[in-house]
Amino acid sequence: MEKTTEGVALKSSVVDVLSYIADRGILKPKFNPEYGYYYEIPGSSLDRETLMELLDELASEGYLDRRLYFKPVRCPSCRSYDVSVFYVCPYCGSRDFEKQVLVEHIPCGYIGTIESFQRNGGTRCPRCRVEVKPETLRKVGVWFRCMNCDRASPNLTPMHLCKRCGLEFTLNDADFDVIYTYRITRLGERRLIDERAIHRPLADVFKEHGYVPEARSRIRGVSGVAHTLSMLFRDSSGSKVGIVFIPADKKIGVENVVKFVSEITDLEIPLIFVTPRELDDNVKKLANYYNVKIVSSSDPEELKNKIRELLSKDVLRHVGSVT
Ligand SMILES: [Zn+2]
Ligand SMILES: [Zn+2]
Ligand SMILES: [Zn+2]
């Protein structure tokens, strides 16, 4: 059995989301009458909005394939998704109608409602008067007969009833939203394998230095922007260190180093950037200048050693600032 802290250590919002979708093949929305359509990753610490944000982010970065699921109706007045559909007569608007199944008597071609064959006790064709056998009847369509104006029509007009505010509205007045499904892409599968692989070695090496993992891995900086951390650790004094995973499909350029500095400033937490990919020399130079710690390694032991070095030298104190 895994200890609780280790269980938490292996939790990351990105890994949670990608592995859940990979296991199930597809993520579809759930429905709640109170707040509408939402997604759920069981066991994840993300709230509904943050998860939605992360799904969109992963889709725009190519790790998830986002596809239209359907366009649900929303109440034009209170915006609720909790809407019932009912039908009315297209001529007089009455809600009282009868659905009639039309059948054809194949031998003579007579078409009528199923009831028209069953009059006068037996089942005789109203036209050719022959006793009707079930195999000589064919369903040809459906009619709706209005109980108010008595007209029949192949279609009814849909109407909507908002169950929250009670408004009745037509199709023309309806509002629509867009709901998506998510599937993992090849790139997403690659990222999942690589990002999962760093979790155990990192959890071990941080534990050696008295850190425990935090469950929260998507946090807002002072600017209000949400940052996705692969892992977040805290020591007994409460100081934190975040791990940001840069997937192999992303090449770290000098412009990224500057972005990393602003991320560190925004979160006010020292961050270590981990990537399986080799770094260019100019990136290494700039990272040194800004004191940004980028660990490039695809080997768990090497990764542990590099992180161990950072943790034991207490270099994280000055991370992200020119010294
Ligand atoms: Zn009618
Ligand atoms: Zn007939
Ligand atoms: Zn409403």
Coordinates of C-alpha atoms and ligand atoms in Angstrom, one line a residue:
M1 CA 0.0 0.0 0.0
E2 CA 1.2 3.5 -0.8
K3 CA 1.4 6.0 1.9
T4 CA -1.0 8.9 1.6
T5 CA 1.7 11.4 1.0
E6 CA 3.1 9.4 -1.8
G7 CA -0.4 9.0 -3.3
V8 CA -0.7 12.7 -3.3
A9 CA 2.8 13.1 -4.6
L10 CA 1.8 11.3 -7.8
K11 CA -1.1 13.6 -8.3
S12 CA -0.8 16.3 -10.9
S13 CA -3.7 18.0 -12.6
V14 CA -2.3 17.4 -16.0
V15 CA -1.4 13.8 -15.4
D16 CA -4.8 13.2 -13.7
V17 CA -6.7 14.7 -16.6
L18 CA -4.7 13.0 -19.4
S19 CA -4.6 9.6 -17.8
Y20 CA -8.4 9.7 -17.0
I21 CA -9.2 10.5 -20.6
A22 CA -6.6 8.0 -22.0
D23 CA -8.2 5.2 -19.8
R24 CA -11.7 6.0 -20.9
G25 CA -11.0 7.0 -24.5
I26 CA -13.3 10.0 -24.2
L27 CA -14.4 12.7 -21.7
K28 CA -18.0 13.6 -22.0
P29 CA -19.8 16.3 -20.0
K30 CA -22.2 15.5 -17.1
F31 CA -25.3 17.5 -16.4
N32 CA -26.5 19.2 -13.3
P33 CA -29.8 21.1 -13.4
E34 CA -28.3 23.8 -11.2
Y35 CA -25.2 24.7 -13.2
G36 CA -25.6 22.9 -16.4
Y37 CA -22.9 20.9 -18.3
Y38 CA -19.6 20.2 -16.6
Y39 CA -16.7 17.7 -16.7
E40 CA -15.5 15.5 -13.9
I41 CA -12.2 13.9 -13.2
P42 CA -12.8 11.7 -10.1
G43 CA -10.3 12.3 -7.4
S44 CA -9.0 15.5 -8.9
S45 CA -8.6 18.6 -6.7
L46 CA -9.6 20.9 -9.5
D47 CA -12.9 22.8 -9.3
R48 CA -15.3 22.9 -12.2
E49 CA -14.1 26.1 -13.8
T50 CA -10.4 25.3 -13.3
L51 CA -10.9 21.9 -14.9
M52 CA -12.7 23.6 -17.9
E53 CA -9.8 26.0 -18.2
L54 CA -7.2 23.3 -18.1
L55 CA -9.1 21.2 -20.7
D56 CA -9.2 24.1 -23.1
E57 CA -5.5 24.8 -22.5
L58 CA -4.5 21.2 -23.1
A59 CA -6.7 21.2 -26.3
S60 CA -5.1 24.4 -27.6
E61 CA -1.7 23.0 -27.0
G62 CA -2.5 19.8 -28.9
Y63 CA -2.6 17.3 -26.1
L64 CA -6.3 16.8 -26.3
D65 CA -8.6 16.6 -29.3
R66 CA -11.7 18.8 -28.6
R67 CA -14.8 18.0 -30.7
L68 CA -18.3 19.3 -30.8
Y69 CA -20.6 17.1 -28.8
F70 CA -23.9 19.1 -29.2
K71 CA -25.4 22.5 -28.8
P72 CA -27.8 22.5 -25.9
V73 CA -30.6 24.9 -25.5
R74 CA -30.4 27.6 -22.9
C75 CA -33.2 29.7 -21.5
P76 CA -33.0 33.2 -23.1
S77 CA -34.1 34.8 -19.9
C78 CA -32.3 33.1 -17.0
R79 CA -29.6 31.2 -19.0
S80 CA -30.5 27.9 -17.4
Y81 CA -29.8 24.6 -19.3
D82 CA -32.6 22.9 -17.5
V83 CA -35.1 23.1 -20.3
S84 CA -37.9 20.7 -21.3
V85 CA -39.1 20.4 -24.9
F86 CA -42.7 20.0 -25.8
Y87 CA -44.6 20.2 -29.0
V88 CA -47.6 22.2 -30.3
C89 CA -49.8 22.1 -33.4
P90 CA -48.2 24.1 -36.2
Y91 CA -51.6 25.6 -37.2
C92 CA -53.3 26.6 -34.0
G93 CA -50.6 26.2 -31.3
S94 CA -52.6 23.7 -29.3
R95 CA -50.6 21.3 -27.1
D96 CA -53.2 18.6 -27.5
F97 CA -52.4 16.2 -30.3
E98 CA -52.5 12.5 -31.1
K99 CA -49.7 10.6 -32.7
Q100 CA -51.1 8.4 -35.5
V101 CA -49.1 5.7 -37.2
L102 CA -49.9 5.4 -40.9
V103 CA -49.8 2.0 -42.6
E104 CA -50.2 0.8 -46.1
H105 CA -52.1 -2.3 -47.1
I106 CA -49.5 -3.7 -49.6
P107 CA -51.9 -5.7 -51.8
C108 CA -54.2 -2.7 -52.7
G109 CA -52.1 0.3 -51.8
Y110 CA -54.5 1.8 -49.3
I111 CA -52.9 4.1 -46.7
G112 CA -54.6 4.9 -43.4
T113 CA -54.1 5.0 -39.7
I114 CA -53.7 1.7 -38.0
E115 CA -57.1 2.3 -36.3
S116 CA -58.8 2.6 -39.7
F117 CA -58.0 -1.1 -40.3
Q118 CA -59.5 -2.2 -36.9
R119 CA -63.0 -0.8 -37.3
N120 CA -66.1 -2.9 -37.2
G121 CA -64.6 -5.6 -34.9
G122 CA -62.3 -7.3 -37.4
T123 CA -59.1 -6.2 -39.2
R124 CA -60.4 -5.6 -42.7
C125 CA -58.9 -3.2 -45.2
P126 CA -61.4 -0.3 -45.6
R127 CA -60.8 -0.2 -49.3
C128 CA -60.5 -3.8 -50.6
R129 CA -62.5 -5.4 -47.6
V130 CA -59.9 -8.2 -47.4
E131 CA -59.0 -9.6 -44.0
V132 CA -55.7 -8.1 -43.2
K133 CA -52.7 -10.2 -42.1
P134 CA -49.9 -8.4 -40.2
E135 CA -47.3 -9.2 -42.9
T136 CA -49.4 -7.4 -45.6
L137 CA -49.1 -4.1 -43.7
R138 CA -46.2 -1.7 -43.9
K139 CA -45.6 1.4 -41.7
V140 CA -45.3 4.4 -44.0
G141 CA -45.1 7.3 -41.6
V142 CA -46.5 9.2 -38.7
W143 CA -49.1 11.9 -38.5
F144 CA -49.9 14.2 -35.7
R145 CA -53.6 15.1 -35.5
C146 CA -54.5 18.2 -33.5
M147 CA -57.2 17.6 -31.0
N148 CA -58.2 21.3 -31.2
C149 CA -58.3 22.2 -34.9
D150 CA -58.4 18.6 -36.2
R151 CA -55.8 19.2 -38.8
A152 CA -53.1 16.5 -39.3
S153 CA -49.4 17.3 -40.0
P154 CA -46.2 15.3 -40.3
N155 CA -44.4 17.7 -38.0
L156 CA -45.1 19.5 -34.8
T157 CA -43.6 22.8 -33.6
P158 CA -41.1 22.4 -30.7
M159 CA -41.5 24.6 -27.7
H160 CA -39.3 25.0 -24.7
L161 CA -40.1 25.3 -21.0
C162 CA -37.5 26.6 -18.7
K163 CA -37.7 24.5 -15.5
R164 CA -35.9 27.2 -13.5
C165 CA -37.8 30.4 -14.4
G166 CA -40.9 28.9 -16.1
L167 CA -40.5 30.8 -19.3
E168 CA -41.9 29.2 -22.4
F169 CA -40.1 30.0 -25.6
T170 CA -39.9 29.0 -29.3
L171 CA -37.0 27.6 -31.2
N172 CA -36.4 31.1 -32.7
D173 CA -36.0 32.6 -29.3
A174 CA -33.8 29.9 -27.9
D175 CA -30.2 30.5 -27.0
F176 CA -27.6 27.8 -27.7
D177 CA -24.3 26.8 -26.1
V178 CA -21.5 24.6 -27.4
I179 CA -20.5 21.5 -25.5
Y180 CA -17.4 19.5 -26.4
T181 CA -15.9 16.0 -25.8
Y182 CA -12.2 15.5 -25.3
R183 CA -9.9 12.7 -26.5
I184 CA -6.2 12.3 -25.9
T185 CA -3.9 12.9 -28.9
R186 CA -0.6 11.2 -29.7
L187 CA 1.1 14.2 -28.3
G188 CA -0.9 13.9 -25.2
E189 CA 0.0 10.2 -24.8
R190 CA 3.7 11.1 -25.1
R191 CA 3.3 13.9 -22.5
L192 CA 1.5 11.6 -20.1
I193 CA 4.2 8.9 -20.3
D194 CA 7.0 11.5 -19.8
E195 CA 5.4 13.5 -17.1
R196 CA 4.3 10.5 -15.1
A197 CA 7.9 9.2 -15.3
I198 CA 9.3 12.1 -13.4
H199 CA 6.8 12.0 -10.5
R200 CA 8.2 9.1 -8.5
P201 CA 11.9 10.2 -8.7
L202 CA 10.9 13.7 -7.8
A203 CA 8.7 12.6 -4.9
D204 CA 11.6 10.5 -3.5
V205 CA 14.2 13.2 -3.7
F206 CA 12.0 15.9 -2.2
K207 CA 11.1 13.6 0.6
E208 CA 14.8 13.1 1.4
H209 CA 15.0 16.9 1.9
G210 CA 12.0 17.0 4.2
Y211 CA 9.4 18.1 1.7
V212 CA 5.9 16.8 1.4
P213 CA 3.8 17.1 -1.7
E214 CA 0.7 19.4 -1.9
A215 CA -2.4 18.2 -3.7
R216 CA -3.0 21.5 -5.4
S217 CA -1.1 21.8 -8.7
R218 CA -2.9 24.5 -10.5
I219 CA -2.6 27.8 -8.7
R220 CA -3.2 31.4 -9.4
G221 CA -0.5 34.0 -9.2
V222 CA -0.7 37.5 -7.9
S223 CA -1.8 38.6 -11.4
G224 CA -4.8 36.2 -11.3
V225 CA -3.4 34.0 -14.1
A226 CA -3.6 30.3 -13.4
H227 CA -0.3 28.3 -13.7
T228 CA -0.2 24.5 -14.1
L229 CA 2.5 22.9 -12.0
S230 CA 3.4 19.3 -12.4
M231 CA 4.0 19.0 -8.7
L232 CA 4.2 21.3 -5.7
F233 CA 6.2 20.6 -2.5
R234 CA 6.2 22.2 0.9
D235 CA 8.8 21.8 3.7
S236 CA 8.2 21.9 7.5
S237 CA 8.8 25.7 7.5
G238 CA 6.0 26.1 4.9
S239 CA 8.3 27.2 2.0
K240 CA 7.2 25.8 -1.3
V241 CA 8.9 24.6 -4.4
G242 CA 7.0 24.0 -7.7
I243 CA 7.9 21.7 -10.5
V244 CA 6.9 22.8 -14.0
F245 CA 7.1 20.1 -16.6
I246 CA 7.9 21.1 -20.2
P247 CA 6.9 18.3 -22.5
A248 CA 9.3 16.9 -25.1
D249 CA 7.3 18.4 -28.0
K250 CA 8.1 21.9 -26.7
K251 CA 11.5 23.3 -27.4
I252 CA 12.6 25.7 -24.7
G253 CA 13.9 28.9 -26.4
V254 CA 15.3 32.1 -24.9
E255 CA 11.8 33.7 -25.0
N256 CA 10.6 30.9 -22.7
V257 CA 13.3 31.7 -20.1
V258 CA 11.9 35.2 -19.8
K259 CA 8.4 33.7 -19.4
F260 CA 9.7 31.4 -16.7
V261 CA 11.0 34.4 -14.8
S262 CA 7.7 36.1 -14.9
E263 CA 5.9 32.9 -13.8
I264 CA 8.2 32.7 -10.8
T265 CA 7.6 36.3 -10.0
D266 CA 3.8 35.9 -10.4
L267 CA 3.6 32.8 -8.2
E268 CA 6.1 34.0 -5.6
I269 CA 7.3 30.4 -5.4
P270 CA 10.7 29.0 -6.6
L271 CA 10.1 26.9 -9.6
I272 CA 12.2 24.1 -11.1
F273 CA 11.5 23.5 -14.8
V274 CA 11.9 19.9 -15.9
T275 CA 12.2 18.8 -19.5
P276 CA 13.2 15.5 -21.2
R277 CA 14.7 17.5 -24.0
E278 CA 18.3 18.8 -24.4
L279 CA 18.8 22.5 -23.8
D280 CA 20.5 24.9 -26.3
D281 CA 23.6 26.7 -25.0
N282 CA 22.1 30.1 -25.3
V283 CA 19.1 28.9 -23.3
K284 CA 21.5 27.6 -20.6
K285 CA 23.3 30.9 -20.5
L286 CA 20.2 33.0 -20.2
A287 CA 18.8 30.6 -17.6
N288 CA 22.0 31.0 -15.6
Y289 CA 21.8 34.8 -15.8
Y290 CA 18.3 34.9 -14.5
N291 CA 18.9 32.1 -12.0
V292 CA 16.2 30.0 -13.6
K293 CA 16.6 26.3 -12.9
I294 CA 15.9 24.2 -15.9
V295 CA 16.7 20.5 -15.4
S296 CA 17.0 18.6 -18.6
S297 CA 17.0 14.8 -18.2
S298 CA 15.2 11.8 -19.5
D299 CA 16.8 9.4 -17.0
P300 CA 15.2 9.1 -13.5
E301 CA 18.5 8.7 -11.6
E302 CA 20.2 11.6 -13.4
L303 CA 17.1 13.7 -12.7
K304 CA 17.2 12.8 -9.0
N305 CA 20.9 13.8 -8.8
K306 CA 20.3 17.1 -10.5
I307 CA 17.4 18.0 -8.2
R308 CA 19.3 16.8 -5.2
E309 CA 22.0 19.2 -6.0
L310 CA 19.6 22.1 -6.3
L311 CA 17.9 21.2 -3.0
S312 CA 21.1 20.7 -0.9
K313 CA 22.8 23.8 -2.1
D314 CA 19.9 26.0 -1.1
V315 CA 20.1 27.7 -4.5
L316 CA 16.4 27.9 -4.8
R317 CA 16.2 31.0 -2.6
H318 CA 17.5 33.2 -5.4
V319 CA 15.6 31.6 -8.2
G320 CA 14.3 33.9 -10.9
S321 CA 16.4 37.0 -9.9
V322 CA 19.6 38.3 -11.4
T323 CA 22.4 37.9 -9.0
Ligands
ZN1 ZN -54.4 22.8 -34.2
ZN2 ZN -56.7 -3.3 -49.1
ZN3 ZN -35.3 30.4 -17.5

